[in-house]
Amino acid sequence: MADIYRESPLKSIGWEDFVGLPLEEKGRYFLRDGRPYHVLIAQQFERPTLERLCETATRTRRIAKTRGGIRFLQDLLFDKRAMLYFAQPSTRTFLSFYSACQIIGIKPAEVRDASTSSEVKGESPEDTVRTFSSYFDMIIMRHPVGGFAERIAWLLSNTERPVPVINAGSGRDQHPTQALLDIYTLLRSFEDKGGMEGKKIAFVGDLARGRTVRSLAYLVALYPGVKQYFVAPEPLQIRGDILQMLDKRGVAYELTRDFERIIPEVDAIYMTRIQDEWDTADESRSIDTTPFHLRVEHLRKLKPTAIIMHPLPRRKEIAPEIDSDPRAMYWRQVRNGMWIRVALILYIFARESEIDRYYEDLIS
Ligand code: NCD
C-alpha cells in the first residue's frame, strides 16, 4: 500500500503563489503519485481518472451484493478514521460520505455545528481543523467560505501530519464530489444511448449561485461534442468565469430564458433550486422563477430517451408527480453518489486495485 503520508506538492508552494493560480493549474498540487490526494475542485480531474472512478464504483456495488463481498469491503480501510466537518446544512452529502466510509470500514466521526466546537471560544477555524488531523486520517468538509477547503489542504500539507481533505461543498464556488456523481449518472444513463458524444445538456435554475452546476459544467466540458444550455432568469444566469472556461475549451453553449423551447431538444435536464440563502436583501423574492419549473405537461415534449436530474434538495422546480417517470434520475443520483464516494476514497488510499482483483474472481 502506498504511503499516504508522503509529501504533497502543496508543500513546495507558498499560499499566496498557490491561491493566485488559475484553477486548471491548481489540480496538480492536489495529486500524489498521479492520483487525487486532496479533492477540492472539479478542475483537478481528467477523463481517465473519472472513468476509472466510475468503473470502480460499478464494480464495488456489484461486490456489495453478497455477504462475502460486504465483509471484503469492510476490511479494506478498517484501520482508518474520517472526520466529517460540516459547517453548512446537509442531509444527502453528509449521509452519503458517512455511509461510504462505513461500507469500506472507515470509522466516521462528525462535527456538524460549529457552535459545539471550540470555535465559540475564539479558536480560528484553521486551528479547529488542524486539531482534527491529529485524530483522523482524512477530513471531509463542507464550509460556507469559498476556498476554505483549499486553505486547509495547503495548511495541513505544510504540517507534520498532512491528511487528505475532501471538499463536500464550498461556498458558492465548488462541489466536486457532486459533479463526480452527476457525471457518473450521465455516463451510466447514456451508456446504451451512444455515450456522451453529441448530447445536449441543459442546466436550469439558479446558475449564478449553485455550486453543483459550476463544478459539473467543467466535467461535462471534458467530453467533446456536448452542447451545454444555461437556462435561467437574467440575474441568476451562469457567471462569466464558467463561460470563459467553455470558450477556452471550444465548447458549444447557449444562454437562454426560454425553457419551453429547449425541453424537446435536450438529452438531459439538470434542475436546481433557488439558492436564496445567499441573498443579501431578499432579492430572489422579486424574481419570477415559475417559468423555470419542470411540470407534468412538459413530459410529453421531452425526448423518450432524455433524463431529468437534480442535486436535491428540491423545492417546487420539479413536480413530485414527475418522480415516477422513468426518465427521472434524481433518486438514482443519490445512490450513485454513495458509490462514487466509496470509489473516490478507495482511490485516495490506493486500494482500488483490490476491487479489480475481487471483481475478476467474482465474474470468472
Ligand atoms: C447541493 C449543495 O449543497 O450545493 N446539494 C447537495 O449537495 N446535494 C445543492 C443545493 O443545496 O441546492
Coordinates of C-alpha atoms and ligand atoms in Angstrom, one line a residue:
M1 CA 0.0 0.0 0.0
A2 CA 1.4 3.4 -1.0
D3 CA 2.5 5.6 1.9
I4 CA -0.4 8.1 2.3
Y5 CA 1.8 10.5 4.4
R6 CA 4.3 11.2 1.7
E7 CA 4.9 14.9 0.9
S8 CA 2.2 16.7 -1.0
P9 CA 3.3 19.0 -3.8
L10 CA 1.4 21.7 -1.8
K11 CA 4.4 21.8 0.4
S12 CA 6.5 23.3 -2.4
I13 CA 4.5 26.4 -2.9
G14 CA 3.6 29.4 -0.7
W15 CA 0.0 30.2 -0.1
E16 CA 0.0 33.5 -2.0
D17 CA 1.5 31.9 -5.1
F18 CA -0.8 28.9 -4.9
V19 CA -4.1 30.8 -4.4
G20 CA -3.4 33.1 -7.4
L21 CA -3.0 30.1 -9.8
P22 CA -5.7 29.5 -12.5
L23 CA -8.0 26.6 -11.4
E24 CA -6.7 24.3 -14.1
E25 CA -3.1 24.7 -12.9
K26 CA -4.0 24.1 -9.2
G27 CA -5.0 20.5 -9.9
R28 CA -1.5 19.1 -10.0
Y29 CA -0.9 20.3 -6.4
F30 CA -3.7 18.0 -5.1
L31 CA -2.2 14.9 -6.6
R32 CA 0.2 12.4 -5.0
D33 CA 1.7 9.6 -7.1
G34 CA -0.5 10.7 -10.0
R35 CA -3.8 10.1 -8.1
P36 CA -6.0 12.5 -6.2
Y37 CA -4.9 13.1 -2.6
H38 CA -6.9 16.2 -1.8
V39 CA -10.2 16.5 -3.7
L40 CA -11.0 20.2 -3.9
I41 CA -12.1 21.3 -7.3
A42 CA -13.6 19.7 -10.4
Q43 CA -10.7 21.1 -12.5
Q44 CA -8.3 18.6 -10.9
F45 CA -10.0 15.7 -12.8
E46 CA -9.2 14.4 -16.3
R47 CA -11.3 11.8 -18.2
P48 CA -9.1 8.7 -17.4
T49 CA -9.5 9.3 -13.7
L50 CA -13.2 10.0 -14.0
E51 CA -13.7 6.8 -16.0
R52 CA -11.6 4.8 -13.6
L53 CA -13.7 6.1 -10.6
C54 CA -16.9 5.2 -12.4
E55 CA -15.6 1.7 -13.1
T56 CA -14.5 1.2 -9.5
A57 CA -17.9 2.4 -8.3
T58 CA -19.8 0.0 -10.5
R59 CA -17.6 -2.9 -9.6
T60 CA -17.8 -2.1 -5.9
R61 CA -21.6 -2.1 -5.9
R62 CA -21.6 -5.5 -7.7
I63 CA -19.3 -6.8 -5.0
A64 CA -21.6 -5.4 -2.2
K65 CA -24.4 -7.7 -3.4
T66 CA -23.2 -10.7 -1.4
R67 CA -22.4 -11.0 2.3
G68 CA -18.9 -12.2 1.5
G69 CA -18.4 -9.1 -0.7
I70 CA -19.7 -6.8 2.1
R71 CA -17.2 -8.4 4.5
F72 CA -14.3 -8.0 2.0
L73 CA -15.2 -4.3 1.6
Q74 CA -15.4 -3.8 5.3
D75 CA -11.8 -4.9 5.7
L76 CA -10.3 -2.6 3.1
L77 CA -9.8 0.5 5.3
F78 CA -10.8 -0.7 8.7
D79 CA -7.6 1.0 10.1
K80 CA -8.7 4.5 9.1
R81 CA -10.9 7.2 10.7
A82 CA -12.5 10.1 8.9
M83 CA -13.7 13.4 10.3
L84 CA -16.9 14.8 8.7
Y85 CA -16.8 18.6 9.4
F86 CA -20.0 20.1 8.0
A87 CA -20.3 23.8 8.9
Q88 CA -23.3 24.2 6.5
P89 CA -26.6 22.3 6.3
S90 CA -26.5 18.9 4.6
T91 CA -28.6 15.7 4.6
R92 CA -27.6 13.8 1.4
T93 CA -23.9 14.7 1.1
F94 CA -23.2 14.1 4.8
L95 CA -25.0 10.7 4.9
S96 CA -23.6 9.8 1.6
F97 CA -20.0 10.2 2.9
Y98 CA -20.9 8.7 6.2
S99 CA -22.3 5.6 4.5
A100 CA -19.4 5.4 2.0
C101 CA -17.0 5.4 5.0
Q102 CA -19.0 2.6 6.7
I103 CA -19.1 0.4 3.6
I104 CA -15.3 0.3 3.4
G105 CA -14.7 0.0 7.1
I106 CA -13.6 3.6 7.8
K107 CA -14.8 4.9 11.2
P108 CA -16.6 8.2 10.7
A109 CA -16.9 11.0 13.3
E110 CA -18.7 14.3 12.9
V111 CA -18.8 18.0 13.8
R112 CA -21.8 19.5 12.2
D113 CA -22.4 22.6 14.2
A114 CA -19.5 25.0 14.8
S115 CA -21.3 26.3 17.9
T116 CA -20.4 23.0 19.6
S117 CA -16.7 23.2 18.8
S118 CA -14.0 25.4 20.3
E119 CA -14.7 28.0 17.6
V120 CA -17.1 29.5 20.1
K121 CA -14.1 30.0 22.5
G122 CA -12.5 32.1 19.8
E123 CA -10.4 29.4 18.1
S124 CA -9.8 30.0 14.5
P125 CA -11.4 27.5 12.0
E126 CA -7.9 26.7 10.8
D127 CA -6.9 25.6 14.3
T128 CA -10.1 23.6 14.7
V129 CA -9.4 21.7 11.5
R130 CA -5.8 21.2 12.4
T131 CA -6.9 19.5 15.6
F132 CA -8.9 17.0 13.5
S133 CA -5.8 16.0 11.7
S134 CA -4.3 14.8 15.0
Y135 CA -7.0 12.2 15.4
F136 CA -8.1 11.3 11.8
D137 CA -6.7 10.0 8.6
M138 CA -9.0 12.1 6.3
I139 CA -11.1 15.3 6.6
I140 CA -14.3 15.6 4.6
M141 CA -15.6 19.2 4.9
R142 CA -18.4 21.5 3.9
H143 CA -17.9 25.2 4.6
P144 CA -19.7 28.4 3.7
V145 CA -16.5 30.1 2.8
G146 CA -15.4 29.5 -0.8
G147 CA -11.8 28.3 -1.0
F148 CA -11.6 27.4 2.7
A149 CA -11.1 23.7 2.0
E150 CA -8.1 24.7 -0.2
R151 CA -6.7 26.8 2.5
I152 CA -6.9 23.8 4.9
A153 CA -5.4 21.4 2.4
W154 CA -2.4 23.8 2.0
L155 CA -2.1 24.3 5.7
L156 CA -2.2 20.7 6.6
S157 CA 0.2 19.8 3.8
N158 CA 2.7 22.1 5.5
T159 CA 2.4 20.4 8.9
E160 CA 4.0 17.2 10.2
R161 CA 0.7 15.4 9.7
P162 CA -0.9 16.0 6.4
V163 CA -4.1 14.2 5.8
P164 CA -6.3 14.2 2.6
V165 CA -9.0 16.9 2.5
I166 CA -12.2 16.3 0.5
N167 CA -14.4 19.3 -0.3
A168 CA -18.0 18.4 0.3
G169 CA -19.3 21.8 -0.9
S170 CA -17.6 25.2 -0.5
G171 CA -19.4 28.5 -0.6
R172 CA -20.9 29.3 -4.0
D173 CA -17.9 28.0 -5.9
Q174 CA -17.4 24.2 -5.9
H175 CA -18.9 20.9 -5.1
P176 CA -16.5 18.5 -6.8
T177 CA -17.9 15.2 -5.5
Q178 CA -21.5 16.1 -6.5
A179 CA -20.0 16.7 -10.0
L180 CA -18.5 13.2 -9.9
L181 CA -21.8 11.6 -9.0
D182 CA -23.5 13.7 -11.7
I183 CA -21.1 12.6 -14.4
Y184 CA -21.3 9.0 -13.2
T185 CA -25.1 9.3 -13.6
L186 CA -24.8 10.8 -17.1
L187 CA -22.3 8.2 -18.2
R188 CA -24.4 5.3 -16.9
S189 CA -27.6 6.8 -18.4
F190 CA -26.0 7.3 -21.8
E191 CA -24.1 4.0 -21.8
D192 CA -26.6 2.3 -24.2
K193 CA -27.6 5.6 -25.9
G194 CA -24.3 6.2 -27.8
G195 CA -22.4 7.7 -24.8
M196 CA -21.9 11.4 -24.1
E197 CA -20.8 12.3 -27.7
G198 CA -23.2 14.8 -29.3
K199 CA -25.5 15.1 -26.3
K200 CA -27.3 18.3 -25.2
I201 CA -27.4 19.1 -21.6
A202 CA -29.5 21.9 -20.0
F203 CA -28.8 23.4 -16.6
V204 CA -31.8 25.2 -15.2
G205 CA -32.4 27.5 -12.2
D206 CA -30.1 29.4 -10.0
L207 CA -26.9 29.1 -12.0
A208 CA -25.2 32.1 -10.5
R209 CA -25.0 30.7 -7.0
G210 CA -25.4 27.0 -7.5
R211 CA -22.1 25.4 -6.9
T212 CA -23.1 22.0 -8.4
V213 CA -23.5 23.4 -11.9
R214 CA -20.3 25.3 -11.7
S215 CA -18.4 22.1 -11.0
L216 CA -20.4 19.9 -13.3
A217 CA -20.1 22.3 -16.3
Y218 CA -16.4 21.7 -16.2
L219 CA -16.5 17.9 -16.1
V220 CA -19.1 17.8 -19.0
A221 CA -16.7 20.1 -21.0
L222 CA -14.2 17.2 -20.9
Y223 CA -16.5 15.3 -23.3
P224 CA -16.2 16.6 -26.9
G225 CA -19.3 17.4 -28.9
V226 CA -21.6 18.0 -25.9
K227 CA -23.6 21.2 -26.0
Q228 CA -24.5 23.0 -22.7
Y229 CA -27.6 25.2 -22.3
F230 CA -27.8 27.6 -19.4
V231 CA -31.5 28.3 -18.7
A232 CA -32.1 31.0 -16.1
P233 CA -33.7 34.4 -15.4
E234 CA -31.1 37.1 -16.1
P235 CA -30.0 37.8 -12.5
L236 CA -29.4 34.1 -11.8
Q237 CA -27.6 33.3 -15.1
I238 CA -24.3 31.5 -15.1
R239 CA -21.2 33.6 -14.3
G240 CA -18.6 34.7 -16.8
D241 CA -15.8 32.6 -15.4
I242 CA -17.6 29.4 -16.5
L243 CA -18.3 30.8 -19.9
Q244 CA -14.6 31.8 -20.3
M245 CA -13.7 28.2 -19.4
L246 CA -16.1 26.9 -22.0
D247 CA -14.7 29.3 -24.6
K248 CA -11.2 28.3 -23.9
R249 CA -12.1 24.6 -24.4
G250 CA -14.1 25.3 -27.6
V251 CA -17.3 24.0 -26.0
A252 CA -20.7 24.9 -27.7
Y253 CA -23.2 26.6 -25.3
E254 CA -26.2 28.7 -25.3
L255 CA -27.7 31.1 -22.7
T256 CA -31.5 31.4 -22.7
R257 CA -34.6 32.2 -20.7
D258 CA -36.8 30.1 -22.9
F259 CA -37.1 26.8 -21.0
E260 CA -40.2 25.7 -23.1
R261 CA -38.2 25.9 -26.3
I262 CA -35.3 23.8 -25.2
I263 CA -37.2 21.0 -23.5
P264 CA -37.8 18.9 -26.7
E265 CA -34.2 19.5 -27.9
V266 CA -32.1 18.2 -24.9
D267 CA -30.9 14.8 -23.7
A268 CA -30.6 15.8 -20.1
I269 CA -32.2 18.5 -17.9
Y270 CA -30.3 19.4 -14.7
M271 CA -32.7 21.3 -12.5
T272 CA -31.6 23.3 -9.5
R273 CA -33.3 25.3 -6.7
I274 CA -33.0 29.0 -5.9
Q275 CA -30.1 29.5 -3.6
D276 CA -31.7 32.3 -1.5
E277 CA -29.5 31.6 1.5
W278 CA -27.0 33.9 -0.4
D279 CA -29.5 36.8 -0.7
T280 CA -28.4 40.0 0.9
A281 CA -31.7 41.9 0.7
D282 CA -34.2 39.2 -0.2
E283 CA -33.6 39.9 -3.9
S284 CA -34.6 36.4 -5.1
R285 CA -38.2 37.0 -4.0
S286 CA -38.8 39.6 -6.7
I287 CA -37.7 37.1 -9.5
D288 CA -40.4 35.0 -11.1
T289 CA -38.9 31.6 -11.3
T290 CA -42.1 29.7 -12.2
P291 CA -41.1 29.6 -15.9
F292 CA -38.1 27.6 -14.8
H293 CA -40.1 24.8 -13.2
L294 CA -40.5 21.4 -14.8
R295 CA -44.1 20.5 -14.9
V296 CA -46.0 17.3 -15.7
E297 CA -47.2 18.6 -19.0
H298 CA -43.6 19.1 -20.1
L299 CA -43.0 15.3 -20.0
R300 CA -44.9 14.9 -23.3
K301 CA -42.4 17.2 -25.0
L302 CA -39.3 15.7 -23.6
K303 CA -37.5 13.0 -25.7
P304 CA -38.3 9.5 -24.5
T305 CA -34.5 8.9 -24.1
A306 CA -33.8 12.1 -22.1
I307 CA -33.1 12.1 -18.4
I308 CA -34.1 14.5 -15.6
M309 CA -31.5 15.3 -12.9
H310 CA -31.4 17.4 -9.7
P311 CA -28.7 17.5 -7.0
L312 CA -31.5 17.9 -4.4
P313 CA -32.9 19.3 -2.2
R314 CA -35.7 20.4 -4.4
R315 CA -38.5 22.9 -3.8
K316 CA -41.1 23.5 -6.4
E317 CA -38.9 23.3 -9.5
I318 CA -39.8 19.6 -10.2
A319 CA -43.4 18.5 -9.6
P320 CA -43.4 15.4 -7.3
E321 CA -45.7 13.6 -9.9
I322 CA -42.6 13.5 -12.2
D323 CA -40.7 11.2 -9.7
S324 CA -42.4 8.1 -11.1
D325 CA -41.4 8.9 -14.7
P326 CA -38.7 6.5 -15.8
R327 CA -36.6 9.5 -17.0
A328 CA -36.4 10.9 -13.5
M329 CA -32.8 10.2 -12.3
Y330 CA -32.6 12.3 -9.1
W331 CA -33.1 9.5 -6.6
R332 CA -30.7 7.3 -8.6
Q333 CA -28.2 10.2 -8.4
V334 CA -28.4 9.9 -4.6
R335 CA -27.5 6.2 -4.7
N336 CA -24.8 6.8 -7.3
G337 CA -23.3 9.4 -5.0
M338 CA -22.6 6.9 -2.2
W339 CA -20.8 4.5 -4.6
I340 CA -18.7 7.1 -6.4
R341 CA -17.6 8.4 -3.0
V342 CA -16.7 4.9 -2.0
A343 CA -14.6 4.7 -5.2
L344 CA -13.0 8.0 -4.6
I345 CA -11.9 7.2 -1.0
L346 CA -10.5 3.9 -2.1
Y347 CA -8.6 5.7 -4.9
I348 CA -7.2 8.3 -2.5
F349 CA -5.9 5.5 -0.3
A350 CA -4.7 3.5 -3.3
R351 CA -6.8 0.4 -2.7
E352 CA -8.9 0.4 -5.9
S353 CA -6.9 -2.4 -7.5
E354 CA -8.1 -4.8 -4.8
I355 CA -11.6 -4.1 -6.0
D356 CA -10.5 -5.2 -9.5
R357 CA -8.9 -8.4 -8.2
Y358 CA -12.1 -9.4 -6.2
Y359 CA -14.3 -8.4 -9.0
E360 CA -12.4 -10.5 -11.6
D361 CA -12.6 -13.6 -9.3
L362 CA -16.3 -12.9 -8.9
I363 CA -17.1 -12.8 -12.5
S364 CA -14.8 -15.7 -13.6
Ligands
NCD1 C1 -26.4 21.0 -3.2 C2 -25.5 21.8 -2.4 O1 -25.4 21.7 -1.2 O2 -24.7 22.5 -3.1 N1 -26.9 19.9 -2.5 C3 -26.2 18.7 -2.5 O3 -25.1 18.7 -2.1 N2 -26.8 17.6 -3.0 C4 -27.5 21.7 -3.9 C5 -28.3 22.7 -3.1 O4 -28.2 22.8 -1.9 O5 -29.2 23.2 -3.8

